[in-house]
Every structure is written in structure tokens, then in C-alpha cells.
Short mmCIF file of C-alpha atoms and ligand atoms in Angstrom, two decimals:
data_model
loop_
_atom_site.label_atom_id
_atom_site.label_comp_id
_atom_site.label_asym_id
_atom_site.label_seq_id
_atom_site.Cartn_x
_atom_site.Cartn_y
_atom_site.Cartn_z
CA MET A 1 -2.82 13.45 -16.16
CA ALA A 2 -6.22 12.89 -14.70
CA ARG A 3 -8.30 12.67 -11.58
CA LEU A 4 -9.63 9.13 -11.25
CA GLU A 5 -12.82 8.36 -9.43
CA LEU A 6 -14.62 5.21 -8.36
CA ARG A 7 -18.28 5.77 -7.59
CA ASP A 8 -20.30 3.14 -5.64
CA LEU A 9 -18.10 0.54 -7.22
CA SER A 10 -18.16 -3.16 -6.39
CA HIS A 11 -17.11 -6.28 -8.23
CA SER A 12 -17.81 -9.98 -8.20
CA TYR A 13 -16.32 -12.56 -10.55
CA LYS A 14 -19.39 -14.74 -9.91
CA PRO A 15 -22.42 -14.50 -12.17
CA ASN A 16 -24.87 -14.47 -9.22
CA PRO A 17 -23.16 -13.12 -6.11
CA VAL A 18 -25.13 -13.81 -2.93
CA GLU A 19 -22.91 -13.72 0.15
CA PRO A 20 -20.38 -11.02 1.08
CA ALA A 21 -17.62 -13.54 0.30
CA ASP A 22 -18.78 -13.64 -3.34
CA TRP A 23 -17.57 -10.06 -3.82
CA ALA A 24 -13.90 -9.50 -4.68
CA LEU A 25 -14.49 -5.77 -4.12
CA LYS A 26 -17.05 -4.48 -1.61
CA PRO A 27 -18.85 -1.18 -2.32
CA MET A 28 -16.41 1.72 -2.41
CA THR A 29 -16.28 5.36 -3.45
CA MET A 30 -12.89 6.91 -3.92
CA ILE A 31 -11.03 9.74 -5.57
CA TRP A 32 -7.45 9.61 -6.81
CA GLU A 33 -6.39 13.23 -7.19
CA ASP A 34 -4.73 14.44 -10.36
CA GLY A 35 -0.96 14.12 -10.04
CA GLY A 36 -1.08 12.07 -6.84
CA ALA A 37 1.32 9.25 -5.93
CA TYR A 38 -0.83 6.50 -4.44
CA ALA A 39 0.01 3.08 -3.11
CA LEU A 40 -2.61 0.36 -2.95
CA LEU A 41 -1.47 -1.81 -0.06
CA GLY A 42 -2.85 -5.07 1.30
CA PRO A 43 -2.21 -8.79 1.64
CA SER A 44 -2.44 -11.22 -1.24
CA GLY A 45 -6.02 -11.85 -2.39
CA CYS A 46 -7.53 -8.65 -0.92
CA GLY A 47 -8.51 -7.26 -4.34
CA LYS A 48 -5.62 -4.98 -5.36
CA THR A 49 -5.17 -6.33 -8.88
CA SER A 50 -8.94 -6.40 -9.44
CA LEU A 51 -9.15 -2.72 -8.50
CA LEU A 52 -6.20 -1.78 -10.71
CA ASN A 53 -7.63 -3.71 -13.66
CA ILE A 54 -10.94 -1.90 -13.22
CA LEU A 55 -9.07 1.41 -13.42
CA SER A 56 -7.29 0.29 -16.59
CA GLY A 57 -10.35 -1.30 -18.21
CA LEU A 58 -9.14 -4.90 -18.23
CA VAL A 59 -12.05 -5.70 -15.91
CA ILE A 60 -15.51 -4.13 -16.14
CA PRO A 61 -17.00 -3.73 -12.63
CA SER A 62 -20.26 -5.48 -11.72
CA ARG A 63 -21.64 -2.28 -10.21
CA GLY A 64 -20.80 1.39 -10.04
CA LYS A 65 -18.79 3.75 -12.19
CA VAL A 66 -15.23 4.68 -13.09
CA LEU A 67 -14.71 8.32 -14.03
CA PHE A 68 -11.63 10.04 -15.46
CA ASP A 69 -11.88 13.81 -15.03
CA ASP A 70 -15.62 13.44 -14.45
CA VAL A 71 -16.14 11.51 -17.70
CA ASP A 72 -17.65 8.03 -17.35
CA VAL A 73 -15.17 5.47 -18.72
CA THR A 74 -16.64 2.41 -16.97
CA THR A 75 -17.09 0.38 -20.14
CA LEU A 76 -14.43 2.07 -22.28
CA PRO A 77 -11.77 -0.38 -23.54
CA THR A 78 -8.20 -0.08 -22.21
CA GLU A 79 -6.80 1.33 -25.47
CA GLN A 80 -9.16 4.27 -25.27
CA ARG A 81 -8.35 5.18 -21.66
CA ASN A 82 -4.89 6.52 -22.39
CA ILE A 83 -3.14 4.98 -19.42
CA ALA A 84 0.01 2.91 -18.99
CA GLN A 85 0.07 -0.26 -16.91
CA VAL A 86 3.10 -2.19 -15.66
CA PHE A 87 2.45 -5.76 -14.57
CA GLN A 88 4.09 -8.05 -12.04
CA PHE A 89 5.93 -9.98 -14.75
CA PRO A 90 7.66 -8.62 -17.87
CA VAL A 91 5.45 -7.85 -20.85
CA ILE A 92 7.85 -7.16 -23.71
CA TYR A 93 8.56 -8.26 -27.27
CA ASP A 94 11.35 -10.83 -27.15
CA THR A 95 12.25 -10.44 -30.83
CA MET A 96 12.79 -6.68 -30.54
CA THR A 97 15.80 -4.87 -29.14
CA VAL A 98 15.60 -2.97 -25.85
CA GLU A 99 15.42 0.25 -27.83
CA GLN A 100 12.57 -0.97 -30.05
CA ASN A 101 10.67 -2.16 -26.99
CA LEU A 102 10.96 1.22 -25.30
CA ALA A 103 10.05 3.06 -28.48
CA PHE A 104 7.00 0.91 -29.21
CA PRO A 105 4.35 2.81 -27.19
CA LEU A 106 5.51 6.06 -28.86
CA ARG A 107 5.70 4.62 -32.43
CA ASN A 108 2.25 3.23 -31.88
CA ARG A 109 1.01 6.76 -31.23
CA GLY A 110 2.75 8.22 -34.26
CA VAL A 111 5.26 10.35 -32.37
CA GLU A 112 7.96 11.76 -34.68
CA PRO A 113 11.23 9.77 -34.81
CA ALA A 114 13.51 12.48 -33.38
CA LYS A 115 11.28 12.85 -30.34
CA ILE A 116 11.08 9.09 -29.89
CA ASP A 117 14.82 8.84 -29.99
CA ALA A 118 15.33 11.53 -27.37
CA ARG A 119 12.70 10.14 -25.03
CA VAL A 120 13.94 6.54 -25.34
CA LYS A 121 17.45 7.71 -24.42
CA GLU A 122 16.08 9.58 -21.42
CA VAL A 123 14.12 6.60 -20.11
CA ALA A 124 17.00 4.21 -20.76
CA ALA A 125 19.34 6.44 -18.75
CA MET A 126 16.84 6.57 -15.90
CA LEU A 127 16.73 2.77 -15.71
CA GLU A 128 20.42 2.24 -16.48
CA LEU A 129 19.68 0.50 -19.77
CA THR A 130 21.72 2.84 -21.97
CA GLY A 131 24.45 0.32 -22.67
CA ASP A 132 21.91 -2.36 -23.60
CA LEU A 133 19.72 -0.47 -26.08
CA LYS A 134 20.90 -2.46 -29.09
CA ARG A 135 20.56 -5.87 -27.44
CA LYS A 136 17.77 -8.30 -28.26
CA ALA A 137 15.36 -8.61 -25.35
CA SER A 138 15.21 -12.40 -25.61
CA GLY A 139 18.65 -12.99 -24.11
CA LEU A 140 18.18 -10.76 -21.07
CA THR A 141 17.64 -11.68 -17.41
CA ALA A 142 14.20 -11.38 -15.75
CA ASP A 143 15.47 -8.27 -13.91
CA MET A 144 16.42 -6.55 -17.14
CA LYS A 145 13.19 -7.54 -18.86
CA GLN A 146 11.18 -6.06 -16.02
CA LYS A 147 13.18 -2.85 -16.25
CA ILE A 148 12.16 -2.68 -19.92
CA SER A 149 8.54 -3.18 -18.86
CA LEU A 150 8.89 -0.30 -16.43
CA GLY A 151 10.45 1.79 -19.19
CA ARG A 152 7.56 1.01 -21.52
CA GLY A 153 5.18 2.14 -18.79
CA LEU A 154 7.03 5.40 -18.24
CA VAL A 155 8.02 6.33 -21.78
CA ARG A 156 4.82 8.16 -22.74
CA GLU A 157 4.51 11.51 -21.03
CA ASP A 158 0.95 12.19 -22.17
CA VAL A 159 -0.80 9.34 -20.32
CA ARG A 160 -3.57 10.11 -17.87
CA ALA A 161 -2.18 7.74 -15.25
CA VAL A 162 0.47 5.07 -14.77
CA LEU A 163 -0.65 1.94 -12.94
CA PHE A 164 1.92 -0.45 -11.42
CA ASP A 165 0.97 -3.92 -10.21
CA GLU A 166 3.71 -5.16 -7.85
CA PRO A 167 6.30 -4.16 -10.47
CA LEU A 168 9.37 -5.04 -8.42
CA THR A 169 8.42 -8.66 -7.65
CA VAL A 170 11.04 -10.23 -9.96
CA ILE A 171 13.67 -7.59 -9.26
CA ASP A 172 16.77 -8.41 -7.24
CA PRO A 173 16.60 -6.92 -3.67
CA HIS A 174 19.56 -4.61 -4.19
CA LEU A 175 18.12 -3.18 -7.39
CA LYS A 176 14.70 -2.89 -5.74
CA TRP A 177 15.96 -0.15 -3.44
CA GLN A 178 17.34 1.79 -6.33
CA LEU A 179 14.24 1.46 -8.53
CA ARG A 180 11.92 2.39 -5.68
CA ALA A 181 13.76 5.66 -5.20
CA GLU A 182 13.86 6.16 -8.97
CA LEU A 183 10.09 5.76 -9.33
CA LYS A 184 9.54 8.29 -6.59
CA ARG A 185 11.81 10.72 -8.44
CA VAL A 186 10.01 10.08 -11.73
CA HIS A 187 6.73 10.92 -10.07
CA ARG A 188 8.02 14.16 -8.61
CA GLN A 189 9.31 15.16 -12.02
CA SER A 190 6.38 14.10 -14.17
CA LYS A 191 3.48 14.80 -11.79
CA THR A 192 1.51 12.06 -13.50
CA THR A 193 -1.19 10.34 -11.43
CA MET A 194 0.36 7.06 -10.30
CA VAL A 195 -1.15 4.07 -8.54
CA TYR A 196 1.32 1.55 -7.20
CA VAL A 197 0.05 -1.83 -5.99
CA THR A 198 2.10 -3.71 -3.42
CA HIS A 199 1.80 -6.00 -0.41
CA ASP A 200 5.04 -4.54 1.01
CA GLN A 201 4.56 -1.69 3.48
CA THR A 202 8.09 -0.33 2.94
CA GLU A 203 7.47 -0.04 -0.79
CA ALA A 204 4.12 1.62 -0.20
CA LEU A 205 5.37 4.07 2.41
CA THR A 206 8.42 5.14 0.38
CA PHE A 207 6.59 5.62 -2.90
CA ALA A 208 3.27 7.10 -1.90
CA ASP A 209 2.02 10.43 -0.63
CA LYS A 210 -1.21 8.62 0.12
CA VAL A 211 -1.68 4.97 0.92
CA VAL A 212 -4.93 3.11 0.28
CA VAL A 213 -5.07 0.10 2.59
CA MET A 214 -7.22 -2.82 1.47
CA TYR A 215 -8.41 -5.81 3.43
CA ASP A 216 -10.71 -8.53 2.16
CA GLY A 217 -12.18 -6.49 -0.70
CA ASP A 218 -12.67 -3.38 1.41
CA VAL A 219 -10.76 -0.11 1.46
CA VAL A 220 -10.18 0.24 5.21
CA GLN A 221 -8.20 3.49 5.22
CA VAL A 222 -6.82 6.13 2.89
CA GLY A 223 -4.16 8.29 4.47
CA THR A 224 -0.65 9.63 4.56
CA PRO A 225 1.97 7.27 6.01
CA GLN A 226 1.86 9.39 9.17
CA GLN A 227 -1.93 9.09 9.52
CA LEU A 228 -1.74 5.32 9.11
CA PHE A 229 0.87 5.20 11.84
CA GLU A 230 -0.73 7.60 14.29
CA GLU A 231 -4.40 6.85 13.87
CA PRO A 232 -5.14 3.49 12.25
CA ALA A 233 -8.83 3.55 11.25
CA HIS A 234 -9.03 -0.24 11.55
CA THR A 235 -7.18 -2.76 13.71
CA PHE A 236 -5.99 -4.39 10.48
CA VAL A 237 -4.17 -1.19 9.46
CA GLY A 238 -2.54 -0.93 12.89
CA HIS A 239 -1.42 -4.50 12.72
CA PHE A 240 -0.34 -4.60 9.06
CA ILE A 241 1.62 -1.33 9.13
CA GLY A 242 4.48 -0.96 11.57
CA SER A 243 7.19 -3.31 12.67
CA PRO A 244 6.14 -4.79 14.97
CA GLY A 245 2.54 -3.80 14.32
CA MET A 246 0.14 -2.21 16.78
CA ASN A 247 -0.85 -4.24 19.84
CA VAL A 248 -4.55 -5.05 19.72
CA LEU A 249 -5.93 -6.18 23.10
CA PRO A 250 -9.46 -7.22 24.08
CA ALA A 251 -10.77 -4.72 26.63
CA SER A 252 -13.77 -3.04 28.14
CA VAL A 253 -14.06 0.72 28.05
CA ALA A 254 -15.81 3.05 30.47
CA GLY A 255 -15.44 6.78 30.01
CA GLY A 256 -11.73 7.57 30.03
CA VAL A 257 -10.51 4.20 31.29
CA ALA A 258 -10.04 0.79 29.67
CA HIS A 259 -9.76 -2.53 31.49
CA ILE A 260 -7.66 -5.36 30.13
CA LYS A 261 -7.55 -8.59 32.09
CA GLY A 262 -8.28 -6.73 35.32
CA ASN A 263 -5.70 -4.01 34.65
CA GLU A 264 -6.48 -0.36 34.14
CA ILE A 265 -5.24 1.68 31.19
CA LEU A 266 -5.87 5.40 31.02
CA LEU A 267 -7.25 6.73 27.76
CA GLY A 268 -6.44 10.22 26.54
CA ARG A 269 -10.14 10.84 25.82
CA SER A 270 -13.53 9.95 27.22
CA TYR A 271 -15.78 7.54 25.32
CA GLN A 272 -19.56 7.10 25.08
CA PRO A 273 -20.80 3.61 26.04
CA ILE A 274 -20.12 1.14 23.20
CA ASP A 275 -22.82 -1.27 21.92
CA SER A 276 -22.36 -4.38 24.07
CA ALA A 277 -22.82 -6.66 21.05
CA LYS A 278 -19.58 -5.31 19.59
CA ARG A 279 -16.09 -6.67 20.15
CA VAL A 280 -14.15 -3.97 22.00
CA GLU A 281 -10.37 -3.72 21.74
CA ILE A 282 -7.75 -1.16 22.47
CA GLY A 283 -4.82 -0.55 20.16
CA VAL A 284 -1.44 0.83 21.18
CA ARG A 285 1.71 0.78 19.10
CA PRO A 286 4.92 -0.67 20.61
CA GLU A 287 6.47 2.79 20.13
CA PHE A 288 4.05 4.22 22.72
CA LEU A 289 4.66 1.72 25.51
CA ARG A 290 7.55 2.40 27.86
CA LEU A 291 9.12 0.50 30.68
CA GLY A 292 7.79 1.43 34.12
CA SER A 293 8.51 0.34 37.62
CA GLY A 294 6.66 0.02 40.93
CA THR A 295 2.94 -0.53 40.60
CA GLU A 296 2.23 1.74 37.63
CA GLY A 297 1.40 0.20 34.23
CA LEU A 298 0.62 -3.27 32.94
CA PRO A 299 2.38 -6.16 34.69
CA VAL A 300 3.89 -8.30 31.92
CA THR A 301 6.09 -11.34 31.59
CA VAL A 302 9.01 -10.75 29.25
CA LYS A 303 9.43 -13.65 26.83
CA ARG A 304 12.20 -12.34 24.64
CA VAL A 305 14.17 -9.19 23.88
CA GLU A 306 15.23 -8.68 20.26
CA ASP A 307 18.06 -6.28 19.56
CA THR A 308 17.65 -4.61 16.17
CA GLY A 309 20.80 -2.52 16.56
CA ARG A 310 18.92 0.77 16.88
CA GLN A 311 16.41 -0.31 19.50
CA LYS A 312 15.14 -3.25 21.51
CA ILE A 313 11.89 -5.04 20.83
CA ILE A 314 10.43 -6.42 24.04
CA ARG A 315 8.19 -9.43 23.35
CA ALA A 316 6.06 -9.97 26.42
CA GLU A 317 2.75 -11.38 27.61
CA LEU A 318 0.03 -9.79 29.67
CA ASP A 319 -1.74 -12.68 31.35
CA GLY A 320 -1.25 -14.79 28.22
CA LEU A 321 -1.90 -11.98 25.68
CA PRO A 322 1.12 -11.21 23.48
CA ILE A 323 2.25 -7.59 23.70
CA ALA A 324 5.27 -5.87 22.13
CA ALA A 325 7.05 -2.72 23.25
CA LEU A 326 10.08 -0.80 22.03
CA ALA A 327 12.90 0.29 24.31
CA HIS A 328 15.99 2.38 23.70
CA GLU A 329 19.16 0.59 22.73
CA ASP A 330 20.80 1.43 26.10
CA GLU A 331 17.80 0.57 28.31
CA THR A 332 18.05 -2.50 30.53
CA VAL A 333 15.06 -4.80 30.49
CA PRO A 334 14.74 -6.53 33.88
CA ALA A 335 14.08 -10.28 33.89
CA SER A 336 11.04 -9.96 36.12
CA GLY A 337 8.63 -7.41 37.59
CA VAL A 338 8.40 -5.58 34.29
CA ARG A 339 5.61 -3.07 33.77
CA LEU A 340 4.63 -1.32 30.58
CA ILE A 341 3.13 2.15 30.64
CA ALA A 342 1.07 3.36 27.69
CA ASP A 343 0.99 6.98 26.61
CA PRO A 344 -2.75 7.73 27.11
CA ALA A 345 -2.88 10.08 24.13
CA ARG A 346 -1.70 7.22 21.87
CA VAL A 347 -4.19 4.56 22.97
CA HIS A 348 -7.06 3.97 20.53
CA VAL A 349 -10.38 2.21 21.04
CA TYR A 350 -11.86 -0.13 18.42
CA ALA A 351 -15.33 -1.69 18.10
CA ASP A 352 -15.56 -4.66 15.71
CA GLY A 353 -12.22 -3.57 14.29
CA GLN A 354 -13.29 0.01 13.53
CA LEU A 355 -11.74 3.02 15.28
CA VAL A 356 -14.12 4.62 17.80
CA ARG A 357 -13.89 8.39 18.05
CA ALA A 358 -14.05 9.82 21.54
P1 LIG B 1 -4.63 -9.24 -4.98
O1 LIG B 1 -4.13 -8.59 -6.23
O2 LIG B 1 -4.78 -8.30 -3.83
O3 LIG B 1 -3.82 -10.44 -4.59
P2 LIG B 1 -6.91 -10.06 -6.62
O4 LIG B 1 -7.58 -8.83 -7.08
O5 LIG B 1 -6.03 -10.76 -7.59
O6 LIG B 1 -6.13 -9.76 -5.25
O7 LIG B 1 -8.01 -11.10 -6.13
C1 LIG B 1 -9.09 -10.75 -5.28
C2 LIG B 1 -10.06 -11.92 -5.20
O8 LIG B 1 -10.67 -12.13 -6.46
C3 LIG B 1 -9.39 -13.24 -4.83
O9 LIG B 1 -10.26 -13.96 -4.02
C4 LIG B 1 -9.20 -13.91 -6.18
O10 LIG B 1 -9.21 -15.31 -6.04
C5 LIG B 1 -10.40 -13.42 -6.95
N1 LIG B 1 -10.12 -13.32 -8.42
C6 LIG B 1 -9.18 -12.53 -8.98
N2 LIG B 1 -9.21 -12.62 -10.32
C7 LIG B 1 -10.20 -13.50 -10.62
C8 LIG B 1 -10.75 -14.03 -11.83
N3 LIG B 1 -10.26 -13.64 -13.02
N4 LIG B 1 -11.76 -14.91 -11.74
C9 LIG B 1 -12.26 -15.27 -10.54
N5 LIG B 1 -11.81 -14.82 -9.36
C10 LIG B 1 -10.79 -13.94 -9.38
MG1 LIG B 2 -2.39 -8.99 -7.35
#
């Protein structure tokens, strides 16, 4: 187990990066605590795999340092970093049996046969591969092969970290649920530092104690699932996490009040004047908007009401701006004259996408 650190790290795949767009990873400094369960979450192309490969040594960063337990490993080859990495697609030996595949990382390290045998059985049981240990890997389905890959990543107990790069991509949806829970359990038991890359918020939020949200080569927030929900540091986080995501509405802010399209919204805090060159928006999650009546709240036009079984999603427009709100299953949503009232304590202010503190 180890504490991983990125210090003033940035990376470009171009020989002479000039513009910001030339950088796959923008400057970042970050610590992954020893024994932590982290998810690296963001849309395709935002730099997740690049970051993971820099941790594992498959990619050497253009600038900055990688440290494991305060020791600089920036240019150390993968084999010498003592980590396990599981990729998106199966990496196994087709000519070997399931058992031989699982045993390989241990044999390679000269672990004694009795110990190998016991550990392989343990990992096979965890992944429900016990009945298949003697089978040749070549004849197996993609699902099964990926389970072997996972097993190979988890079989060594002395690694400093296990890195997963969207490991459930080729796994059948039903099995996905099961493996997700299994990985969480494995982490609790082993207490190994784990970094789990995914573009799927459900996967990230179930696996991780801490989620690192990436957007366009930048780390925009590191936080617990609750922090990401309650106080998104960037409009992207608010929008990307949640279902539906946070409403982000162009506004002007003066003291403790925001104006959106001529309507007033009360803020739970008072704000200093914001640089007029910046784009000002307010963010409020659908969970914190409730139906009002009379003249209180934002006058909206309801476009659609979606019934999810547990609650209703109201899809509306405020003078042309889309806005979503959640209502209780048994609430009636009138066809017209609908108003939405925001909980002032839950309304956030953003300038150029960044959260503004009151
Ligand atoms: P993600 O895993 O989040 O989808 P990647 O780390 O794979 O993102 O990619 C981040 C950016 O770097 C993308 O713009 C991608 O095209 C670019 N990139 C990734 N790998 C390479 C490479 N080997 N050579 C050049 N560009 C790359
Ligand atoms: Mg990737």
C-alpha cells in the first residue's frame, strides 16, 4: 500500500505544446491517501486514462513529478513500481488455463506454490470462477476473460496500489452490479490504495470514498459523493453528477439576491460584487426546487412530467431556459400557473463555471 502523489504534473502528447488545447492534462497537484478508494470520473477524452497511465508508469509526464510514499518514481518503469493495473479489455494468456492466468503474477514474483494455490482459490471464489479453474482461457466469453483480468489485478496482496481503467466495460449489465459491489468489498478487506477510472457516475459513487472529477484535462473537484452533490465546485460537476443534473441558469447577483430573466431568487448568503467580465450563473439541483403557488417563486411553463416510480421529474422552462425539478410521487403538477421555489441555502453562485464563496 502506498500514498500516491502528483506534484505540479501536466502532460502533452505533442512535442511542442503551445495552446491550452495541446495539453491532455493541465497542471495539477494531488494526493491519493494510502488505503483510499478513489474514483476518477469524467467524460470520454478528459484525460482519465492518461492520468492512470502516468501513475502506473506507462506514460512519463511532460512536467512535474509522481511520488509513491514521498519517493520520486516519475521515470521508474512500470515493473519497478509494484502496482497492478486492470485495463478496459481483457489482458490474459489465451493458451493458459484460468488457474495459470490467476497464478501468473504470483509465480512471477517467486511466491511459494502452496501460497499461490491458496490465494488463487480465494480470488477465484470471489469472482465465481472456481468451477472454471481448469479451463483454457481461449474458449471463454469476453465477460469471463475480463473477470480473469480482474483476478490477475487483485491476486497480489503486496502491491502498492491497484489501478482500474473502466474495468467493467465489456461486462454484462447484470454481472456489473455484482462485480461493483464485490470490488467495494475487496477494498474494505484489503485496504489497498485503489484508483478506479470510469465515465459512469453510479460506478464512481458506489465504489469510491472520494471521487476525483475531471473535465477537459483538469481536475475540477475532489470530494466525497455527498460533497459533489451538495456543493459542486464547478458547474460541470453539478451538471455531470445527479440525475437530472443541477440546473445552471445565467443570472446577475447583488448581495443576497440573484436575478434570472427578471425574476428574483433569494440566496442563502450575501456575495461580494463579481467581476463584470465573468459569466455569472446560479446552480440549483432539481431536488431543491419545490412546487409553489400564488406569486412566490419562478413562473415556469411545464413541458413534461416524467414518472420514475419513486418521484416525478418536472421538465419545465423559465422564459425559454430549461429547468428541472423533482416532486413527490403523490404531488399533482398543475398544467399551468406553476411556480418553482428554490431553497435559498441550496442555491450556489458560479463565475466562469467556478463556485463563488459568499
Ligand atoms: P479518457 O481516458 O478520459 O477518455 P485519454 O486520457 O485517453 O482520456 O485522452 C485524453 C486526451 O489525450 C484525448 O484528447 C486523447 O485524444 C489524447 N491522447 C490519449 N492518448 C494519446 C496518445 N497516445 N497520443 C496522442 N494523444 C493521446
Ligand atoms: Mg480512457
